[in-house]
GROMACS .gro file of C-alpha atoms in nm:
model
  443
    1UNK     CA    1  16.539   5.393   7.274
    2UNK     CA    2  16.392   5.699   7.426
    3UNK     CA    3  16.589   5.951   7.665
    4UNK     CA    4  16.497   5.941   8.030
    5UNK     CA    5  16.512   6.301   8.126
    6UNK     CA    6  16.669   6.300   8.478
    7UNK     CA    7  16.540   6.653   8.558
    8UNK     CA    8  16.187   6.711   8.703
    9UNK     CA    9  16.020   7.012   8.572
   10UNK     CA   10  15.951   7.267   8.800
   11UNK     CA   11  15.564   7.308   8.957
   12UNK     CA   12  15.336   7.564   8.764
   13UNK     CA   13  15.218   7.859   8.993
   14UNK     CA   14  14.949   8.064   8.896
   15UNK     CA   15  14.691   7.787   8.714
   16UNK     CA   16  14.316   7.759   8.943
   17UNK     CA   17  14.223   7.446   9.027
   18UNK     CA   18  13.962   7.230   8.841
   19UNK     CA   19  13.599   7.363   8.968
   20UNK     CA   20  13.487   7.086   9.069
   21UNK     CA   21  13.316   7.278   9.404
   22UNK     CA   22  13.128   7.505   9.174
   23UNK     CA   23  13.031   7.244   8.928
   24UNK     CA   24  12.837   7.063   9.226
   25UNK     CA   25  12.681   7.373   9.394
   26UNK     CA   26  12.511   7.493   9.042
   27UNK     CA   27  12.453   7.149   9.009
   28UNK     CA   28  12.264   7.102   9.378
   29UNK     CA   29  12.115   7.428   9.309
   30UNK     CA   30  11.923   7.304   8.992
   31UNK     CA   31  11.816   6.947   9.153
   32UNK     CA   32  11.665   7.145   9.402
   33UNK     CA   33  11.464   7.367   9.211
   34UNK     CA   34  11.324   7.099   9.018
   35UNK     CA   35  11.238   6.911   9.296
   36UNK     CA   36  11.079   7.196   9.425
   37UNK     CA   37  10.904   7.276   9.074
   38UNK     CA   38  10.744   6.878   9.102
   39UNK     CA   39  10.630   6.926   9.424
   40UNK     CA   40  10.463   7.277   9.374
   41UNK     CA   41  10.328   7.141   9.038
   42UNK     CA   42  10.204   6.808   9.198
   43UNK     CA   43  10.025   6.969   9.482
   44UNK     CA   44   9.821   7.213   9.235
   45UNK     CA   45   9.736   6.899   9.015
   46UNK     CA   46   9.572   6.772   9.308
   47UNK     CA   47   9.359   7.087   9.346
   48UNK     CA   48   8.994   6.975   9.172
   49UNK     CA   49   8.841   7.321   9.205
   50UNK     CA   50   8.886   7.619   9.086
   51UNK     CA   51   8.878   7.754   9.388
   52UNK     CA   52   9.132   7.567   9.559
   53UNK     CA   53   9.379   7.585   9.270
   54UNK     CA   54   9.405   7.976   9.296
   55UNK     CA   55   9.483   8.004   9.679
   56UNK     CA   56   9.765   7.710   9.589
   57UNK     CA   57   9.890   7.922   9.257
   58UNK     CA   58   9.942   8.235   9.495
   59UNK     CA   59  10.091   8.074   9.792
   60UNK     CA   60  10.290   7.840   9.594
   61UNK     CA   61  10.455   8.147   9.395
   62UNK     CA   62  10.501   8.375   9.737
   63UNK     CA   63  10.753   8.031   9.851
   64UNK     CA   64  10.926   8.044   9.500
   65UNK     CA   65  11.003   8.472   9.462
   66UNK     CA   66  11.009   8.493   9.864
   67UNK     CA   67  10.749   8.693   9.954
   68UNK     CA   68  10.473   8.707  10.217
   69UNK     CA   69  10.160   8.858  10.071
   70UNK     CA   70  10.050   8.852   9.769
   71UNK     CA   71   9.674   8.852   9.555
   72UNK     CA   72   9.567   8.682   9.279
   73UNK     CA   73   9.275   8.818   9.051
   74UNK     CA   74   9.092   8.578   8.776
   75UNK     CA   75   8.938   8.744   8.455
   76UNK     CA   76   8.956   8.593   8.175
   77UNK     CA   77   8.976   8.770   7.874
   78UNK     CA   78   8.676   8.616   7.683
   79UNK     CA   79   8.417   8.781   7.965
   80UNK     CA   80   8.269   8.454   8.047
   81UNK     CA   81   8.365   8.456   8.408
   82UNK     CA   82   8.369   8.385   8.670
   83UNK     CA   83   8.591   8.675   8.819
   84UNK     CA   84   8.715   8.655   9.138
   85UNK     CA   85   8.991   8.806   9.363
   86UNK     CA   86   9.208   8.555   9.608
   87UNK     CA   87   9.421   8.696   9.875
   88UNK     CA   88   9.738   8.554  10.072
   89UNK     CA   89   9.819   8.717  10.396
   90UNK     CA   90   9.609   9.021  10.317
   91UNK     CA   91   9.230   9.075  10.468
   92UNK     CA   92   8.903   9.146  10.287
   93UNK     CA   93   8.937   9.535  10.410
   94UNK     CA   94   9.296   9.531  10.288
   95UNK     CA   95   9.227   9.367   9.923
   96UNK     CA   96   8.936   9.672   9.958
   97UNK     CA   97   9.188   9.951   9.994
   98UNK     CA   98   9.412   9.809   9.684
   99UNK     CA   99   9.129   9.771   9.438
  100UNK     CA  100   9.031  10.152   9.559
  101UNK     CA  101   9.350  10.268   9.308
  102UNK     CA  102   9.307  10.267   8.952
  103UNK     CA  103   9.301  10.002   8.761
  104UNK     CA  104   9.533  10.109   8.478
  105UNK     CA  105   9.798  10.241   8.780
  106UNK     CA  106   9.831   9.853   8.913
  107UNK     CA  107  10.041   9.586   8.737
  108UNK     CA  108   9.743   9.362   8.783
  109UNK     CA  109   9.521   9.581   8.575
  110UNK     CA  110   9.756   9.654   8.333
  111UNK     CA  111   9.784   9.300   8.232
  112UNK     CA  112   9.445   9.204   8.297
  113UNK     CA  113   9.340   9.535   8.026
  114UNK     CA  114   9.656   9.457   7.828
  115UNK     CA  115   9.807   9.777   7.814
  116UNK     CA  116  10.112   9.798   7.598
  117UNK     CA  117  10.464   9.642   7.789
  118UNK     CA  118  10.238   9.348   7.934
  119UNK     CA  119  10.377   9.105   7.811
  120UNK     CA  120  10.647   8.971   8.055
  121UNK     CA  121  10.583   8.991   8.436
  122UNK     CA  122  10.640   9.342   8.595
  123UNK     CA  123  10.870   9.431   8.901
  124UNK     CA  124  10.833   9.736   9.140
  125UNK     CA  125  11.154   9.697   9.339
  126UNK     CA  126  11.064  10.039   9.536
  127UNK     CA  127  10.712  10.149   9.536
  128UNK     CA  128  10.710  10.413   9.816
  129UNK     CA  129  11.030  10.586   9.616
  130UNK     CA  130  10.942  10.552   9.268
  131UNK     CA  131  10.769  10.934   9.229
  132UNK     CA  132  10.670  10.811   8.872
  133UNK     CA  133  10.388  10.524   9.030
  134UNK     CA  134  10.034  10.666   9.082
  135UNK     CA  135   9.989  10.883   9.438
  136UNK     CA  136   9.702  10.637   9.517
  137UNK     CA  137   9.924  10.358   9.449
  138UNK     CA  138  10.177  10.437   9.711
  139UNK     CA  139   9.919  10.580   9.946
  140UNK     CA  140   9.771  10.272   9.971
  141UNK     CA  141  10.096  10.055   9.999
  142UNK     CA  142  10.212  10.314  10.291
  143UNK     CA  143   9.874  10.192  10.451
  144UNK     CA  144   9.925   9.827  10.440
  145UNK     CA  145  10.304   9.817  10.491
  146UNK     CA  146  10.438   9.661  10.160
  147UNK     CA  147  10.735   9.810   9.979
  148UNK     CA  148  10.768   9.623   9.672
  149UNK     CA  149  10.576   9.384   9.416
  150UNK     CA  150  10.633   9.130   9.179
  151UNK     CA  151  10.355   9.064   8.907
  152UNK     CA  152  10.283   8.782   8.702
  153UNK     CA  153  10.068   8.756   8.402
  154UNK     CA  154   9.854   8.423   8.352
  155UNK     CA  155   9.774   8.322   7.990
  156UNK     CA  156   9.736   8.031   7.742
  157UNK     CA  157   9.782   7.994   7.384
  158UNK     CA  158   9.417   7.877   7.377
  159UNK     CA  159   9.260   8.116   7.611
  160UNK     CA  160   9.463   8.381   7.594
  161UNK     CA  161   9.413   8.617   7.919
  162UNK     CA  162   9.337   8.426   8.236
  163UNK     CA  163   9.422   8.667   8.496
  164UNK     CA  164   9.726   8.793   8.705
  165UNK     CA  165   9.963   8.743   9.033
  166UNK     CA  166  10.104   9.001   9.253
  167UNK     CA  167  10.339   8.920   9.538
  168UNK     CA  168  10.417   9.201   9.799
  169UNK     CA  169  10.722   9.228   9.965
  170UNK     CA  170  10.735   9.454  10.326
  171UNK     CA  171  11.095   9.583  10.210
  172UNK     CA  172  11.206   9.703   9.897
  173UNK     CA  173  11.335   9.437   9.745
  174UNK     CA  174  11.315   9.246   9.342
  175UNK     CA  175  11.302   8.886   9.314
  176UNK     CA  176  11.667   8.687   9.164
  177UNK     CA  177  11.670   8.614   8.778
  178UNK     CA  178  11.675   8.252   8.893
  179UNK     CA  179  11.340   8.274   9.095
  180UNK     CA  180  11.196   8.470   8.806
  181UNK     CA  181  11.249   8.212   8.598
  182UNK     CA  182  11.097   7.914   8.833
  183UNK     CA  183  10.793   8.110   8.893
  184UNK     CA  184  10.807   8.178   8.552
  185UNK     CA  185  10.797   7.828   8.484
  186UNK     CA  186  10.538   7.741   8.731
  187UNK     CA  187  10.271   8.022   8.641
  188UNK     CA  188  10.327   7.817   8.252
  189UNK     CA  189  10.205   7.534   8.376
  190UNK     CA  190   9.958   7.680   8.661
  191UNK     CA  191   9.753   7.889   8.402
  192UNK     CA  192   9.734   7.571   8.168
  193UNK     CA  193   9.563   7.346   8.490
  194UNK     CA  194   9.359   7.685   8.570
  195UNK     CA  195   9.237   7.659   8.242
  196UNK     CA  196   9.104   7.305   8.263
  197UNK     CA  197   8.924   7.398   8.589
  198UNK     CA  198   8.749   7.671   8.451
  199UNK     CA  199   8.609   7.500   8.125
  200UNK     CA  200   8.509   7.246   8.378
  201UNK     CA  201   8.367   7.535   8.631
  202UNK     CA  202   8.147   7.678   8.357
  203UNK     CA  203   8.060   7.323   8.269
  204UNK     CA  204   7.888   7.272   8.596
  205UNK     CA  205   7.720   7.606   8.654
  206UNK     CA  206   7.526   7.555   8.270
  207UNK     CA  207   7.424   7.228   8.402
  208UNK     CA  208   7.312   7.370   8.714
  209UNK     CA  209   7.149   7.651   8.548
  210UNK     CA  210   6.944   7.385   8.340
  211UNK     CA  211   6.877   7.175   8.622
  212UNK     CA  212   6.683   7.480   8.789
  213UNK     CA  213   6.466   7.542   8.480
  214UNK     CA  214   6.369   7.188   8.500
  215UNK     CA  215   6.236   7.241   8.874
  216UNK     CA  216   5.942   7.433   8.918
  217UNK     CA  217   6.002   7.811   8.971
  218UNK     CA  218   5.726   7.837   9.232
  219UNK     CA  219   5.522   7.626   9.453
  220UNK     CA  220   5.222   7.639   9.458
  221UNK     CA  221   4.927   7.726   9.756
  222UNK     CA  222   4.662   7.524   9.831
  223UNK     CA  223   4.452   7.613  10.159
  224UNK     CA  224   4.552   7.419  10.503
  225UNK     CA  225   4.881   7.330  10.378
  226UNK     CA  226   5.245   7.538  10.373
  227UNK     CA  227   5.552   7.424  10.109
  228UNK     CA  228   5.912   7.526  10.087
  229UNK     CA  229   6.156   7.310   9.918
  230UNK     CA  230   6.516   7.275   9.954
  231UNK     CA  231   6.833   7.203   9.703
  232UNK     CA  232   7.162   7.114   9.738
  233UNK     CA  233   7.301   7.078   9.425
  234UNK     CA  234   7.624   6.861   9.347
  235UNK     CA  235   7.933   6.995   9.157
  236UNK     CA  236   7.823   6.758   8.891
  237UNK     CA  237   7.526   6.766   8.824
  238UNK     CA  238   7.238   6.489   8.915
  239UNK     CA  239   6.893   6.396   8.881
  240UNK     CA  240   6.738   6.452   9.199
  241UNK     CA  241   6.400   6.677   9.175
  242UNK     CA  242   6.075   6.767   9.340
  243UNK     CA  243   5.775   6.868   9.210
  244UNK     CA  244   5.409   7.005   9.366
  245UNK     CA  245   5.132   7.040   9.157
  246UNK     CA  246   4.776   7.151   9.225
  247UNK     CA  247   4.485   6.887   9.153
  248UNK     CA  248   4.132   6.970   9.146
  249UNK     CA  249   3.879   6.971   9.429
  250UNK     CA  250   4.204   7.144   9.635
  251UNK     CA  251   4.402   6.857   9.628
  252UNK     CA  252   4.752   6.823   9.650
  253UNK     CA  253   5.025   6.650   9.428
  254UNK     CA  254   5.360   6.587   9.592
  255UNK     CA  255   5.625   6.413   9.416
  256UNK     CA  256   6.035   6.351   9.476
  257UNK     CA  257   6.268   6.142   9.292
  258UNK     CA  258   6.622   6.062   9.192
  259UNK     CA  259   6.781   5.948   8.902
  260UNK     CA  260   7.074   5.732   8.855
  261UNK     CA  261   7.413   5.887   8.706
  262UNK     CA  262   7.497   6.277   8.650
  263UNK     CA  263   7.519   6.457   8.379
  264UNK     CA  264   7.319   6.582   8.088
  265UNK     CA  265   7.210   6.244   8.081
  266UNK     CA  266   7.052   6.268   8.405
  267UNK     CA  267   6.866   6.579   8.349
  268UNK     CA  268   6.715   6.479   8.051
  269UNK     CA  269   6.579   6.172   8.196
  270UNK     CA  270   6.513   6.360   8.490
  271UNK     CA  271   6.312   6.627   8.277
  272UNK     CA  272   6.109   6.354   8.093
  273UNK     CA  273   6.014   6.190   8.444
  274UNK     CA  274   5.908   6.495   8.628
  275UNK     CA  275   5.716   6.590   8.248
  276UNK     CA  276   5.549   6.234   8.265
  277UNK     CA  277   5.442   6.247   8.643
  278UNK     CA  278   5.243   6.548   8.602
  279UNK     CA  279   5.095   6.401   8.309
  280UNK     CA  280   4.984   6.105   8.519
  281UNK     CA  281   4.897   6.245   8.805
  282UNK     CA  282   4.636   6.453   8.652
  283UNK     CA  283   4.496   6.157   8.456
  284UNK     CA  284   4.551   5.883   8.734
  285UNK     CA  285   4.359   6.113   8.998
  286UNK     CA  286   4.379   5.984   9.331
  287UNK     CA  287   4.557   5.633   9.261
  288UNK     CA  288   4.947   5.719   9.319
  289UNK     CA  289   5.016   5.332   9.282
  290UNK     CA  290   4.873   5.373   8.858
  291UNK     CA  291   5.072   5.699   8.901
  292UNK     CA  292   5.386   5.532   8.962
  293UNK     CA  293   5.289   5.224   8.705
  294UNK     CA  294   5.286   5.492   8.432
  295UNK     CA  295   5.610   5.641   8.531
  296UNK     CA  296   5.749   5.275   8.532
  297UNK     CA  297   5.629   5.220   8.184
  298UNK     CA  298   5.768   5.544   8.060
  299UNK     CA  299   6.066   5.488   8.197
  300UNK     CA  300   6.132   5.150   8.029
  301UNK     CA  301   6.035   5.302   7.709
  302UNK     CA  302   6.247   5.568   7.678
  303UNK     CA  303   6.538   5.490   7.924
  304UNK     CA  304   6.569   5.132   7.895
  305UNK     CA  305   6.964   5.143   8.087
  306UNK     CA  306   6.851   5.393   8.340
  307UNK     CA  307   6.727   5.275   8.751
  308UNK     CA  308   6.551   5.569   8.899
  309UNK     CA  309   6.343   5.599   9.242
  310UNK     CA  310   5.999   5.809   9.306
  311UNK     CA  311   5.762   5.906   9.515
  312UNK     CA  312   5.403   6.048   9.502
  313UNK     CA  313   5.197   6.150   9.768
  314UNK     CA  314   4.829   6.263   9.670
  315UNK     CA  315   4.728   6.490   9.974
  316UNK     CA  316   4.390   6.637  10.050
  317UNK     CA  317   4.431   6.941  10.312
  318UNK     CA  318   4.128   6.989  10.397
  319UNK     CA  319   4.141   6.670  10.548
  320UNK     CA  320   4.496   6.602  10.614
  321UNK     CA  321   4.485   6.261  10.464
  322UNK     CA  322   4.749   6.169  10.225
  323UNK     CA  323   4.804   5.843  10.009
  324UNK     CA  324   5.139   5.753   9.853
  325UNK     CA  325   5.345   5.529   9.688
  326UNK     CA  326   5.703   5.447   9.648
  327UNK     CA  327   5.953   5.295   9.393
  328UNK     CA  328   6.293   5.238   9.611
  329UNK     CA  329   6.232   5.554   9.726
  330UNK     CA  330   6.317   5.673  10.070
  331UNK     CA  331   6.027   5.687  10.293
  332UNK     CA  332   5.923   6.019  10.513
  333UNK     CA  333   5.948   6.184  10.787
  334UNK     CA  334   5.661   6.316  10.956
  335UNK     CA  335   5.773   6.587  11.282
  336UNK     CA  336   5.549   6.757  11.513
  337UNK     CA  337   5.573   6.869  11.900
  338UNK     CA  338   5.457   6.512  12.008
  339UNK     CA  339   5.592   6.307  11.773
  340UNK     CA  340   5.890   6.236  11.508
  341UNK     CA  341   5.837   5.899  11.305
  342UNK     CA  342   5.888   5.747  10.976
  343UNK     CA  343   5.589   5.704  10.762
  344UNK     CA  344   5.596   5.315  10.721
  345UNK     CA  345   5.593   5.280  10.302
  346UNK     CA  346   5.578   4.877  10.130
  347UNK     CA  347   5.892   4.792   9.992
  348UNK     CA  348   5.981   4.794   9.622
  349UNK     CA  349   6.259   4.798   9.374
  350UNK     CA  350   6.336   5.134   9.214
  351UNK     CA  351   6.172   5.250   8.914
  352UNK     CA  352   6.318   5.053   8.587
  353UNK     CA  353   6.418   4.718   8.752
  354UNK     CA  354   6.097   4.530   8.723
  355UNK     CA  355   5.934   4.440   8.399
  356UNK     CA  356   5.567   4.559   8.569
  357UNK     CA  357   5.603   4.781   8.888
  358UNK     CA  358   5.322   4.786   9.106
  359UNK     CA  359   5.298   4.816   9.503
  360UNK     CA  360   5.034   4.908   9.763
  361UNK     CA  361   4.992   5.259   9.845
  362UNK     CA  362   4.965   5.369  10.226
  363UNK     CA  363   4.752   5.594  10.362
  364UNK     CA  364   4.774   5.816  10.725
  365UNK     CA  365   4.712   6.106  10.844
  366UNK     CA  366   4.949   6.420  10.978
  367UNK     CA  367   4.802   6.591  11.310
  368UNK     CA  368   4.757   6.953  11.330
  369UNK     CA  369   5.076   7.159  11.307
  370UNK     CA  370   5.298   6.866  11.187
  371UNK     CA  371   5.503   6.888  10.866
  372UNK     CA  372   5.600   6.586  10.657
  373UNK     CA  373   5.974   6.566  10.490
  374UNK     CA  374   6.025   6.403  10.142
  375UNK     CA  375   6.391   6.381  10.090
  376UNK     CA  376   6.637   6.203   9.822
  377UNK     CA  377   6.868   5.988   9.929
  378UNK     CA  378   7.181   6.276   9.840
  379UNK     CA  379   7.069   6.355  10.214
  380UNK     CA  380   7.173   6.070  10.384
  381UNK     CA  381   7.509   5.941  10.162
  382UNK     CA  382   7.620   6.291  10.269
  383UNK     CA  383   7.650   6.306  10.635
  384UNK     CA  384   7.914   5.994  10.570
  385UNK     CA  385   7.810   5.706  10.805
  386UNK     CA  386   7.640   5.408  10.735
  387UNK     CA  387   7.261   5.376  10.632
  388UNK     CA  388   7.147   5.329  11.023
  389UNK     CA  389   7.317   5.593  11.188
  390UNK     CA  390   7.216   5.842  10.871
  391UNK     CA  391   6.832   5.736  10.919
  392UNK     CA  392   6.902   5.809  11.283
  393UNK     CA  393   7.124   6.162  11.258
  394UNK     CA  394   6.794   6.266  11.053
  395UNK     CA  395   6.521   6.148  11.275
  396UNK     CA  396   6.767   6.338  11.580
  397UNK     CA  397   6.778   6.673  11.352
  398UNK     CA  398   6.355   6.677  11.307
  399UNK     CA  399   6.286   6.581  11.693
  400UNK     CA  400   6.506   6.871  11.766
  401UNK     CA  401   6.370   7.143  11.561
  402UNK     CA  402   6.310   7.442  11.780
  403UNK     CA  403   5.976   7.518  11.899
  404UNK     CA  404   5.979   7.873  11.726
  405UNK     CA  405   6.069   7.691  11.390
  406UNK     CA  406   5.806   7.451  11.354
  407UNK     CA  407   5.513   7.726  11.224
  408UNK     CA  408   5.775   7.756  10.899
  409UNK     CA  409   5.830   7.466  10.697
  410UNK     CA  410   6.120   7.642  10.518
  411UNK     CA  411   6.282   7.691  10.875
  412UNK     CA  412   6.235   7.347  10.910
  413UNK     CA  413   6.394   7.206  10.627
  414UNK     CA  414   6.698   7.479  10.687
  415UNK     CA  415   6.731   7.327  11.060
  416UNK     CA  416   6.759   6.978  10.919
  417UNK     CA  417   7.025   7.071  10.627
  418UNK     CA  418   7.208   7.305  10.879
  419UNK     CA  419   7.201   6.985  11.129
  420UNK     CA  420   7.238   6.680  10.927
  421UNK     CA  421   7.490   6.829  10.660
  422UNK     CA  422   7.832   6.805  10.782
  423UNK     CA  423   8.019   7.181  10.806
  424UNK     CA  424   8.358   7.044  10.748
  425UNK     CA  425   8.370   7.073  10.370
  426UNK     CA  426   8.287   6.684  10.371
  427UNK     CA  427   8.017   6.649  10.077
  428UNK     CA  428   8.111   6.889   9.879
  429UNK     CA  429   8.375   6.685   9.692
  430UNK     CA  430   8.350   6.619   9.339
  431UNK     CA  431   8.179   6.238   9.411
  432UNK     CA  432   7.890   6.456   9.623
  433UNK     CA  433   7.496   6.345   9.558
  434UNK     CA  434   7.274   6.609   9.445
  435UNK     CA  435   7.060   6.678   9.787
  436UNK     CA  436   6.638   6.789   9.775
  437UNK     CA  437   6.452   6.828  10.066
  438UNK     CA  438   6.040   6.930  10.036
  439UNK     CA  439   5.843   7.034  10.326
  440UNK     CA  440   5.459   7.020  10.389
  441UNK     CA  441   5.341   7.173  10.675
  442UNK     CA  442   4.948   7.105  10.755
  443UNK     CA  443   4.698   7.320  10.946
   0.00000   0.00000   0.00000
C-alpha cells in the first residue's frame, strides 16, 4: 500500500518558463537564412559569364550585410587576367575618384596585394572619424557620401587570390556577426563558381586568339576592287573563316566557309581547309567547281566525321566578272543604288556529305559601284527568326544602306551587322554561331 498524501504542495514562484518562443524564433531565423543562402547561390549558378556572375556576387552580398553600394574588383593573383572593376550603385566617375587613393590605404588593395592582417574580411564601421585611415581615403568618401565599408576577400584553395568586395554604407554603421557569417558563406562558394568562369573565360579568349592567326592578317589590293571583312566571333569558338588571295593576271580569289562544331576541333579543320583552298585555287586557276572538288576530297581524307560548307568566287576586276561555286553554302548578296538581289548559286550538299562533290559554277557580273556580300550562315541563325524572314531582314538591311555608305565596303558590312544583329544581348549567349561577313566593292 502506498500513502495518499492529502496535502497539495504549494506552486513554485520564481522558475521561467520553458523557451519554447525563443527556440522557434532562432529557429525561423536560421530557415530563413538558408533559404536565402539557396536562392542567392542558385541565381549566381545560373550566371554563365564572367561578367554576369560579378555584378550578381556584389549585389547579392549588398542584400545579405545591408548595404547600398558597393564595388567589386577581379585580379587574380596568378597575373593572367582578366582584371576588371564592377560597380553597384556607384558611377564610372565615382569608381574614378576611389581608385584615385592608394592602393595599399583601401581594404580592397590590401587584400588584393596581401598585406599582412588580410586574411579575414575587414570592417570600417566609421571612416570619416577614424583619424588613423589615409586623408585621401576619407576625402574621397566625404565626396561620394558613404560612411562605412565592409570588405570581403575572394580566394580558393586552388587559385588562391581571386579578387575582393567592398560594400559602402551612407551611415556609420558594421554589419551583425550573423550577416558576416552568411556573406561569409556565400563569398565561399561565389569565389569557387568565379573560378570556373574564369578558367573557362581564358579558355575562350586562347581560342579566339588562335582563331585570328588562322585568318589572314591583311587583305589584300587588287586594282578596281575594295575589301573589308567582318567577324563576329562566338563565346565558343567556331569554324567560320574568310579568306582573299591574289591570283595572277590581277585576279581575284574570294573564299568563305563554315565548319561544323566548335572548338579546337573546329579550328584545326578549319585551318587545314582554308590551308588547302589556297593550295587549290592557285593550281585549279579559274575553275572554282575543281576548286571546291579538291577541298571535298581533302576533306574526306582527313576529316572523315566532319560536314563543312564553302564558297569560292574567282573574280577578275578589270572586268567585273566573277565565277563561283558553292558547297551548302549560303549564296550572296549583291547591293548597289538600283538594285539589291541574291546571286542565284545551283544547289548542293555541304562539303563532306557526298562521296564525289561536283556542281556547276555561275557566272554574272556586278555593275559599277555595287559591292557583293559573302556571309556564313552565324549571320542569319542570329537575328532569331526563321530561315525566310532572316534571308529577308538581310536583303532589307543592304537595300537600305545609306547613300554616303555605299563608296566603303567596310561601312557597308558595319550597316548590315549594326542592322541585322539584334542589340538586345540576344546572340551573344553561350549557343551563339561564330558570324563573318566579306565585302567586295567593284569600280
Amino acid at each position: 500500500m502506498v500513502p495518499v498524501s492529502t496535502h497539495t504542495s504549494a506552486p513554485t514562484e520564481g522558475v521561467p518558463s520553458a523557451p519554447g518562443a525563443f527556440i522557434q524564433d532562432r529557429l525561423a531565423g536560421w530557415v530563413s537564412d538558408l533559404t536565402t543562402l539557396h536562392e542567392l547561390t542558385e541565381r549566381l549558378a545560373g550566371t554563365s559569364t564572367l561578367d554576369s556572375a560579378l555584378h550578381e556576387l556584389v549585389a547579392a552580398g549588398a542584400a545579405l550585410v545591408g548595404a547600398a553600394r558597393g564595388l567589386l574588383v577581379l585580379e587574380p593573383a596568378d597575373g593572367g587576367g582578366p582584371s576588371r572593376t564592377i560597380g553597384l550603385g556607384l558611377t564610372h566617375a565615382e569608381l574614378g575618384h576611389i581608385e584615385t587613393v592608394p592602393r595599399s590605404a583601401t581594404t580592397y588593395g590590401r587584400f588584393l596585394d596581401g598585406l599582412p592582417d588580410t586574411g579575414a574580411p575587414l570592417a570600417s564601421p566609421d571612416i570619416l572619424g577614424d583619424t588613423g585611415l589615409d586623408p585621401r581615403f576619407r576625402e574621397v568618401a566625404a565626396r561620394l557620401g558613404y560612411a562605412a565599408s565592409y570588405a570581403q576577400p575572394l580566394t580558393t584553395e586552388t587559385t588562391g587570390r581571386l579578387g575582393a568586395a567592398v560594400w559602402l554604407y551612407d551611415e556609420p554603421a558594421e554589419p551583425l556577426e550573423r550577416q558576416c557569417h552568411l556573406v561569409g558563406v556565400y563569398a565561399r562558394y561565389a569565389a569557387e563558381h568565379l573560378a570556373r568562369l574564369l578558367e573557362l573565360e581564358r579558355a575562350r579568349a586562347d581560342a579566339a586568339a588562335v582563331a585570328e592567326e588562322l585568318l589572314p592578317s591583311r587583305l589584300p589590293r587588287i586594282p578596281g576592287v575594295r575589301l573589308a571583312a567582318r567577324r563576329r566571333a562566338a563565346p565558343r569558338a567556331g569554324g567560320d573563316w574568310y579568306d582573299a588571295l591574289p591570283l595572277p593576271d590581277n585576279a581575284l580569289g574570294l573564299a568563305i566557309g563554315s565548319v561544323g562544331g566548335s572548338g579546337p576541333a573546329a579550328l584545326a579543320a578549319m585551318g587545314r581547309l582554308r590551308a588547302g583552298l589556297r593550295a587549290y585555287a592557285v593550281m585549279e586557276g579559274e575553275d572554282p567547281v575543281a576548286v571546291l572538288s579538291d577541298l571535298e576530297l581533302l576533306l574526306r581524307m582527313t576529316e572523315p566525321a566532319t560536314a563543312a560548307t564553302a564558297l569560292y568566287a574567282y573574280c577578275e576586276p578589270g572586268r567585273r566578272t566573277i565565277v563561283l561555286a558553292g558547297a551548302g553554302h549560303t549564296p550572296p548578296l549583291v547591293t548597289g543604288e538600283r538594285r539589291t538581289e541574291f546571286v542565284e548559286t545551283t544547289l548542293s550538299a555541304p562539303l563532306g556529305m557526298l562521296s564525289c562533290w561536283e556542281a556547276p559554277s555561275v557566272e554574272f557580273t556586278p555593275r559599277p559601284g555595287e559591292t557583293v556580300l559573302f556571309y556564313t550562315d552565324g549571320l542569319l541563325r542570329r537575328t532569331g527568326d526563321t530561315r525566310d524572314r532572316a534571308f529577308a531582314r538581310l536583303h532589307s538591311a543592304a537595300a537600305g544602306v545609306p547613300r554616303v555608305l555605299r563608296q566603303d565596303p567596310g561601312a557597308v558590312a558595319d550597316h548590315i551587322l549594326r542592322t541585322v544583329l539584334p542589340v538586345d544581348g540576344a546572340g551573344r549567349n553561350a549557343d551563339a554561331e561564330d558570324v563573318v561577313l566579306l565585302a567586295a566593292r567593284f569600280d
